[in-house]
Each structure stands twice: as C-alpha cells, then as structure tokens.
Amino acid sequence: MTERTFSIIKPDATRRNLTGKIIDRLETSGLRIVAQKRMWLSQKQAEGFYAVHKERPFFHDLVKFMTSGPVVVQVLEGANAVAKYREIMGATDPKKANPGTIRKDFAESIEANSVHGSDSAENAAIEIRYFFADTEVVG
Ligand code: ATP
Ligand code: MG
C-alpha cells in the first residue's frame, strides 16, 4: 500500500554535512521524497512537535538539541513507507540499532540520533500537516 511518512534530518546530521548521505539511503531504499525544506526550528515549533514527550525527563534537552541547528523536514512516499523508513532508521538508541541502519552508521547518541520518522500513518498525517501545506507536497 502506498503511504506517506514524515522525516526530519536532525541538527547533529546537518552539522556534520550528512544530509546527502542520509537522503541517498532513503532513495536507495525505494522511498520517494515528495516534499522537502531546510529550516531552523523555533522553540515553540520543537515543543509542539514533541508535545507527546513533554512529561519525559529528556524533553527539555531534546528541545534544546532540536533547535541547536538547521534541520531538513521531508515527506517520504512509497509502499509501507512508515514501517520501511523506521526499519532503515534503526532503533532510537544507536547502540541498539541494527547494522546498516542510518542511526547505527551516523547517530552520535540516543538524543542526537540523526533522524526522526513517524511511528504510524496517523501520526505521519499530523506531522506532515504541522510542517507542510498541501500544495507543498508534490507526489
Ligand atoms: P523519533 O520520534 O525522533 O523518530 P523514536 O520514535 O525512535 O524517535 P521517541 O521515543 O519518539 O523515539 O523519542 C523521540 C526522540 O527523543 C528520540 O529520537 C531522541 O532524539 C529523544 N530521546 C528518546 N529517548 C531518549 C532518552 N532516553 N534520552 C535522551 N533523548 C531521548
Ligand atoms: Mg517517535
């Protein structure tokens, strides 16, 4: 089933000039980038995006990290895009990520883990709407 998911290339990856290497992984896996922009998240945008985690002990540091440099937000499209992208991202903690995954190969830590990916099609739709107008998603 063709579906869409939402992706962020996080500040640790933009800082190390890894956007091209990460995008290559996405495209090589068969996912298509149907929307993309580079931006610097405001504190409000980062807090809103990670609102589900606001009671977690790492929330403050996470917001600080996500606003520490530019990110690349993108919409990925393909067969089972949500699950496929989660698979190529690897586990949240790079120490636990499978070999060959983006987080295993590029992440610095459980916080600075290079990429975000939606965890369900429902959340993907919410996250896509948070960053993109319908006219900016061009399949
Ligand atoms: P993401 O939502 O960014 O794709 P995820 O779904 O694998 O990651 P979540 O549990 O949703 O993981 O956590 C969101 C983000 O919060 C993680 O990607 C990471 O940057 C940060 N994070 C999660 N757990 C921790 C932790 N224990 N310590 C520090 N940061 C954490
Ligand atoms: Mg998550």
PDB file of C-alpha atoms and ligand atoms in Angstrom:
ATOM      1  CA  MET A   1       0.000   0.000   0.000  1.00  0.00           C
ATOM      2  CA  THR A   2       1.420   3.380  -0.989  1.00  0.00           C
ATOM      3  CA  GLU A   3       1.587   5.684   2.014  1.00  0.00           C
ATOM      4  CA  ARG A   4       3.426   8.735   3.275  1.00  0.00           C
ATOM      5  CA  THR A   5       5.622   9.287   6.283  1.00  0.00           C
ATOM      6  CA  PHE A   6       7.318  12.303   7.809  1.00  0.00           C
ATOM      7  CA  SER A   7      11.085  12.593   8.265  1.00  0.00           C
ATOM      8  CA  ILE A   8      13.474  15.021   9.922  1.00  0.00           C
ATOM      9  CA  ILE A   9      17.225  15.075   9.369  1.00  0.00           C
ATOM     10  CA  LYS A  10      18.254  16.344  12.812  1.00  0.00           C
ATOM     11  CA  PRO A  11      20.819  19.058  13.744  1.00  0.00           C
ATOM     12  CA  ASP A  12      23.631  16.580  14.550  1.00  0.00           C
ATOM     13  CA  ALA A  13      23.458  15.360  10.951  1.00  0.00           C
ATOM     14  CA  THR A  14      23.193  18.781   9.251  1.00  0.00           C
ATOM     15  CA  ARG A  15      26.146  19.960  11.402  1.00  0.00           C
ATOM     16  CA  ARG A  16      28.296  17.079  10.108  1.00  0.00           C
ATOM     17  CA  ASN A  17      27.223  17.660   6.472  1.00  0.00           C
ATOM     18  CA  LEU A  18      25.470  14.282   6.262  1.00  0.00           C
ATOM     19  CA  THR A  19      22.211  15.295   4.537  1.00  0.00           C
ATOM     20  CA  GLY A  20      23.225  13.871   1.162  1.00  0.00           C
ATOM     21  CA  LYS A  21      24.385  10.550   2.623  1.00  0.00           C
ATOM     22  CA  ILE A  22      21.108  10.163   4.555  1.00  0.00           C
ATOM     23  CA  ILE A  23      18.947  11.161   1.578  1.00  0.00           C
ATOM     24  CA  ASP A  24      20.806   8.611  -0.541  1.00  0.00           C
ATOM     25  CA  ARG A  25      19.805   5.871   1.942  1.00  0.00           C
ATOM     26  CA  LEU A  26      16.158   6.934   1.666  1.00  0.00           C
ATOM     27  CA  GLU A  27      16.095   6.983  -2.114  1.00  0.00           C
ATOM     28  CA  THR A  28      18.107   3.777  -2.463  1.00  0.00           C
ATOM     29  CA  SER A  29      15.519   2.008  -0.293  1.00  0.00           C
ATOM     30  CA  GLY A  30      12.832   2.959  -2.823  1.00  0.00           C
ATOM     31  CA  LEU A  31      11.228   5.822  -0.875  1.00  0.00           C
ATOM     32  CA  ARG A  32      10.482   8.991  -2.867  1.00  0.00           C
ATOM     33  CA  ILE A  33      10.904  12.495  -1.411  1.00  0.00           C
ATOM     34  CA  VAL A  34       7.670  14.327  -2.237  1.00  0.00           C
ATOM     35  CA  ALA A  35       8.303  17.419  -0.057  1.00  0.00           C
ATOM     36  CA  GLN A  36      11.465  18.853   1.479  1.00  0.00           C
ATOM     37  CA  LYS A  37      12.767  22.002   3.127  1.00  0.00           C
ATOM     38  CA  ARG A  38      15.664  23.083   5.305  1.00  0.00           C
ATOM     39  CA  MET A  39      14.665  25.157   8.308  1.00  0.00           C
ATOM     40  CA  TRP A  40      15.714  26.185  11.806  1.00  0.00           C
ATOM     41  CA  LEU A  41      13.025  25.160  14.298  1.00  0.00           C
ATOM     42  CA  SER A  42      11.883  27.719  16.854  1.00  0.00           C
ATOM     43  CA  GLN A  43      11.495  26.619  20.470  1.00  0.00           C
ATOM     44  CA  LYS A  44       7.702  26.743  20.009  1.00  0.00           C
ATOM     45  CA  GLN A  45       7.830  24.559  16.885  1.00  0.00           C
ATOM     46  CA  ALA A  46      10.087  21.971  18.563  1.00  0.00           C
ATOM     47  CA  GLU A  47       7.981  21.899  21.764  1.00  0.00           C
ATOM     48  CA  GLY A  48       4.803  21.489  19.726  1.00  0.00           C
ATOM     49  CA  PHE A  49       6.275  18.756  17.579  1.00  0.00           C
ATOM     50  CA  TYR A  50       7.483  16.726  20.581  1.00  0.00           C
ATOM     51  CA  ALA A  51       4.481  17.588  22.814  1.00  0.00           C
ATOM     52  CA  VAL A  52       3.793  13.863  23.426  1.00  0.00           C
ATOM     53  CA  HIS A  53       7.120  13.709  25.282  1.00  0.00           C
ATOM     54  CA  LYS A  54       6.607  16.822  27.426  1.00  0.00           C
ATOM     55  CA  GLU A  55       6.481  14.882  30.711  1.00  0.00           C
ATOM     56  CA  ARG A  56       9.615  12.869  29.909  1.00  0.00           C
ATOM     57  CA  PRO A  57      12.855  13.762  31.727  1.00  0.00           C
ATOM     58  CA  PHE A  58      14.692  14.306  28.436  1.00  0.00           C
ATOM     59  CA  PHE A  59      12.129  16.771  26.978  1.00  0.00           C
ATOM     60  CA  HIS A  60      13.975  19.997  27.814  1.00  0.00           C
ATOM     61  CA  ASP A  61      17.292  18.734  26.415  1.00  0.00           C
ATOM     62  CA  LEU A  62      15.543  17.306  23.347  1.00  0.00           C
ATOM     63  CA  VAL A  63      14.002  20.689  22.505  1.00  0.00           C
ATOM     64  CA  LYS A  64      17.361  22.372  23.070  1.00  0.00           C
ATOM     65  CA  PHE A  65      19.044  19.871  20.745  1.00  0.00           C
ATOM     66  CA  MET A  66      16.375  20.137  18.029  1.00  0.00           C
ATOM     67  CA  THR A  67      16.769  23.940  17.989  1.00  0.00           C
ATOM     68  CA  SER A  68      20.591  23.855  18.065  1.00  0.00           C
ATOM     69  CA  GLY A  69      20.978  23.997  14.264  1.00  0.00           C
ATOM     70  CA  PRO A  70      19.129  23.577  10.994  1.00  0.00           C
ATOM     71  CA  VAL A  71      17.056  20.509  10.190  1.00  0.00           C
ATOM     72  CA  VAL A  72      15.693  19.115   6.923  1.00  0.00           C
ATOM     73  CA  VAL A  73      11.987  18.214   7.077  1.00  0.00           C
ATOM     74  CA  GLN A  74      10.633  15.939   4.386  1.00  0.00           C
ATOM     75  CA  VAL A  75       7.726  13.785   3.308  1.00  0.00           C
ATOM     76  CA  LEU A  76       8.582  10.302   2.055  1.00  0.00           C
ATOM     77  CA  GLU A  77       6.260   8.223  -0.108  1.00  0.00           C
ATOM     78  CA  GLY A  78       6.295   4.550  -1.008  1.00  0.00           C
ATOM     79  CA  ALA A  79       4.968   1.097  -0.269  1.00  0.00           C
ATOM     80  CA  ASN A  80       4.573   0.752   3.516  1.00  0.00           C
ATOM     81  CA  ALA A  81       6.573   3.967   3.914  1.00  0.00           C
ATOM     82  CA  VAL A  82       6.075   4.255   7.700  1.00  0.00           C
ATOM     83  CA  ALA A  83       7.424   0.794   8.532  1.00  0.00           C
ATOM     84  CA  LYS A  84      10.049   0.806   5.792  1.00  0.00           C
ATOM     85  CA  TYR A  85      11.532   4.119   6.943  1.00  0.00           C
ATOM     86  CA  ARG A  86      11.513   3.033  10.638  1.00  0.00           C
ATOM     87  CA  GLU A  87      13.416  -0.086   9.528  1.00  0.00           C
ATOM     88  CA  ILE A  88      16.158   1.797   7.672  1.00  0.00           C
ATOM     89  CA  MET A  89      16.405   4.395  10.511  1.00  0.00           C
ATOM     90  CA  GLY A  90      17.158   1.740  13.143  1.00  0.00           C
ATOM     91  CA  ALA A  91      16.479   1.779  16.892  1.00  0.00           C
ATOM     92  CA  THR A  92      16.247   5.070  18.829  1.00  0.00           C
ATOM     93  CA  ASP A  93      19.477   4.226  20.675  1.00  0.00           C
ATOM     94  CA  PRO A  94      22.237   3.788  18.073  1.00  0.00           C
ATOM     95  CA  LYS A  95      23.924   1.226  20.336  1.00  0.00           C
ATOM     96  CA  LYS A  96      20.876  -0.993  19.832  1.00  0.00           C
ATOM     97  CA  ALA A  97      20.370  -0.251  16.125  1.00  0.00           C
ATOM     98  CA  ASN A  98      20.914  -2.974  13.546  1.00  0.00           C
ATOM     99  CA  PRO A  99      23.995  -2.874  11.299  1.00  0.00           C
ATOM    100  CA  GLY A 100      23.449  -0.910   8.096  1.00  0.00           C
ATOM    101  CA  THR A 101      20.781   1.377   9.561  1.00  0.00           C
ATOM    102  CA  ILE A 102      21.069   5.187   9.446  1.00  0.00           C
ATOM    103  CA  ARG A 103      21.270   5.504  13.241  1.00  0.00           C
ATOM    104  CA  LYS A 104      23.853   2.724  13.579  1.00  0.00           C
ATOM    105  CA  ASP A 105      26.068   4.329  10.958  1.00  0.00           C
ATOM    106  CA  PHE A 106      25.569   8.050  11.711  1.00  0.00           C
ATOM    107  CA  ALA A 107      23.934   8.760  15.107  1.00  0.00           C
ATOM    108  CA  GLU A 108      26.026  10.254  17.898  1.00  0.00           C
ATOM    109  CA  SER A 109      23.813   9.266  20.858  1.00  0.00           C
ATOM    110  CA  ILE A 110      20.253   8.307  21.878  1.00  0.00           C
ATOM    111  CA  GLU A 111      19.390  12.030  21.734  1.00  0.00           C
ATOM    112  CA  ALA A 112      21.480  13.160  18.758  1.00  0.00           C
ATOM    113  CA  ASN A 113      20.270  10.272  16.634  1.00  0.00           C
ATOM    114  CA  SER A 114      20.363  11.950  13.195  1.00  0.00           C
ATOM    115  CA  VAL A 115      16.794  11.283  12.013  1.00  0.00           C
ATOM    116  CA  HIS A 116      13.148  11.313  13.035  1.00  0.00           C
ATOM    117  CA  GLY A 117      10.466   9.132  11.490  1.00  0.00           C
ATOM    118  CA  SER A 118       6.728   8.924  12.168  1.00  0.00           C
ATOM    119  CA  ASP A 119       5.642   5.881  14.198  1.00  0.00           C
ATOM    120  CA  SER A 120       2.227   5.399  12.500  1.00  0.00           C
ATOM    121  CA  ALA A 121       0.315   6.527   9.423  1.00  0.00           C
ATOM    122  CA  GLU A 122      -1.998   8.560  11.693  1.00  0.00           C
ATOM    123  CA  ASN A 123       0.898  10.438  13.292  1.00  0.00           C
ATOM    124  CA  ALA A 124       2.542  10.856   9.878  1.00  0.00           C
ATOM    125  CA  ALA A 125      -0.515  12.760   8.629  1.00  0.00           C
ATOM    126  CA  ILE A 126      -0.464  15.007  11.726  1.00  0.00           C
ATOM    127  CA  GLU A 127       3.288  15.647  11.452  1.00  0.00           C
ATOM    128  CA  ILE A 128       3.142  16.355   7.701  1.00  0.00           C
ATOM    129  CA  ARG A 129       0.384  18.913   8.318  1.00  0.00           C
ATOM    130  CA  TYR A 130       2.471  20.511  11.083  1.00  0.00           C
ATOM    131  CA  PHE A 131       5.196  21.459   8.574  1.00  0.00           C
ATOM    132  CA  PHE A 132       3.752  21.436   5.046  1.00  0.00           C
ATOM    133  CA  ALA A 133       0.796  22.945   3.216  1.00  0.00           C
ATOM    134  CA  ASP A 134      -0.985  20.524   0.851  1.00  0.00           C
ATOM    135  CA  THR A 135       0.387  22.462  -2.127  1.00  0.00           C
ATOM    136  CA  GLU A 136       3.983  21.851  -0.963  1.00  0.00           C
ATOM    137  CA  VAL A 137       3.648  18.058  -1.160  1.00  0.00           C
ATOM    138  CA  VAL A 138       4.197  17.084  -4.774  1.00  0.00           C
ATOM    139  CA  GLY A 139       3.953  13.339  -5.396  1.00  0.00           C
TER     140      GLY A 139
HETATM  141  P1  ATP B   1      11.795   9.921  16.670  1.00  0.00           P
HETATM  142  O1  ATP B   1      10.420  10.215  17.234  1.00  0.00           O
HETATM  143  O2  ATP B   1      12.728  11.122  16.759  1.00  0.00           O
HETATM  144  O3  ATP B   1      11.760   9.306  15.321  1.00  0.00           O
HETATM  145  P2  ATP B   1      11.861   7.490  18.150  1.00  0.00           P
HETATM  146  O4  ATP B   1      10.422   7.347  17.734  1.00  0.00           O
HETATM  147  O5  ATP B   1      12.804   6.383  17.812  1.00  0.00           O
HETATM  148  O6  ATP B   1      12.484   8.835  17.585  1.00  0.00           O
HETATM  149  P3  ATP B   1      10.905   8.507  20.670  1.00  0.00           P
HETATM  150  O7  ATP B   1      10.675   7.639  21.852  1.00  0.00           O
HETATM  151  O8  ATP B   1       9.742   9.035  19.897  1.00  0.00           O
HETATM  152  O9  ATP B   1      11.934   7.746  19.711  1.00  0.00           O
HETATM  153  O10 ATP B   1      11.798   9.723  21.175  1.00  0.00           O
HETATM  154  C1  ATP B   1      11.878  10.932  20.428  1.00  0.00           C
HETATM  155  C2  ATP B   1      13.290  11.442  20.464  1.00  0.00           C
HETATM  156  O11 ATP B   1      13.609  11.824  21.796  1.00  0.00           O
HETATM  157  C3  ATP B   1      14.365  10.419  20.087  1.00  0.00           C
HETATM  158  O12 ATP B   1      14.583  10.295  18.711  1.00  0.00           O
HETATM  159  C4  ATP B   1      15.584  11.015  20.765  1.00  0.00           C
HETATM  160  O13 ATP B   1      16.114  12.095  19.992  1.00  0.00           O
HETATM  161  C5  ATP B   1      14.985  11.558  22.052  1.00  0.00           C
HETATM  162  N1  ATP B   1      15.058  10.560  23.126  1.00  0.00           N
HETATM  163  C6  ATP B   1      14.299   9.448  23.272  1.00  0.00           C
HETATM  164  N2  ATP B   1      14.634   8.774  24.385  1.00  0.00           N
HETATM  165  C7  ATP B   1      15.636   9.475  24.965  1.00  0.00           C
HETATM  166  C8  ATP B   1      16.419   9.323  26.142  1.00  0.00           C
HETATM  167  N3  ATP B   1      16.237   8.277  26.949  1.00  0.00           N
HETATM  168  N4  ATP B   1      17.370  10.245  26.403  1.00  0.00           N
HETATM  169  C9  ATP B   1      17.545  11.311  25.588  1.00  0.00           C
HETATM  170  N5  ATP B   1      16.843  11.537  24.470  1.00  0.00           N
HETATM  171  C10 ATP B   1      15.907  10.632  24.144  1.00  0.00           C
HETATM  172 MG    MG B   2       8.972   8.875  17.991  1.00  0.00          MG
END
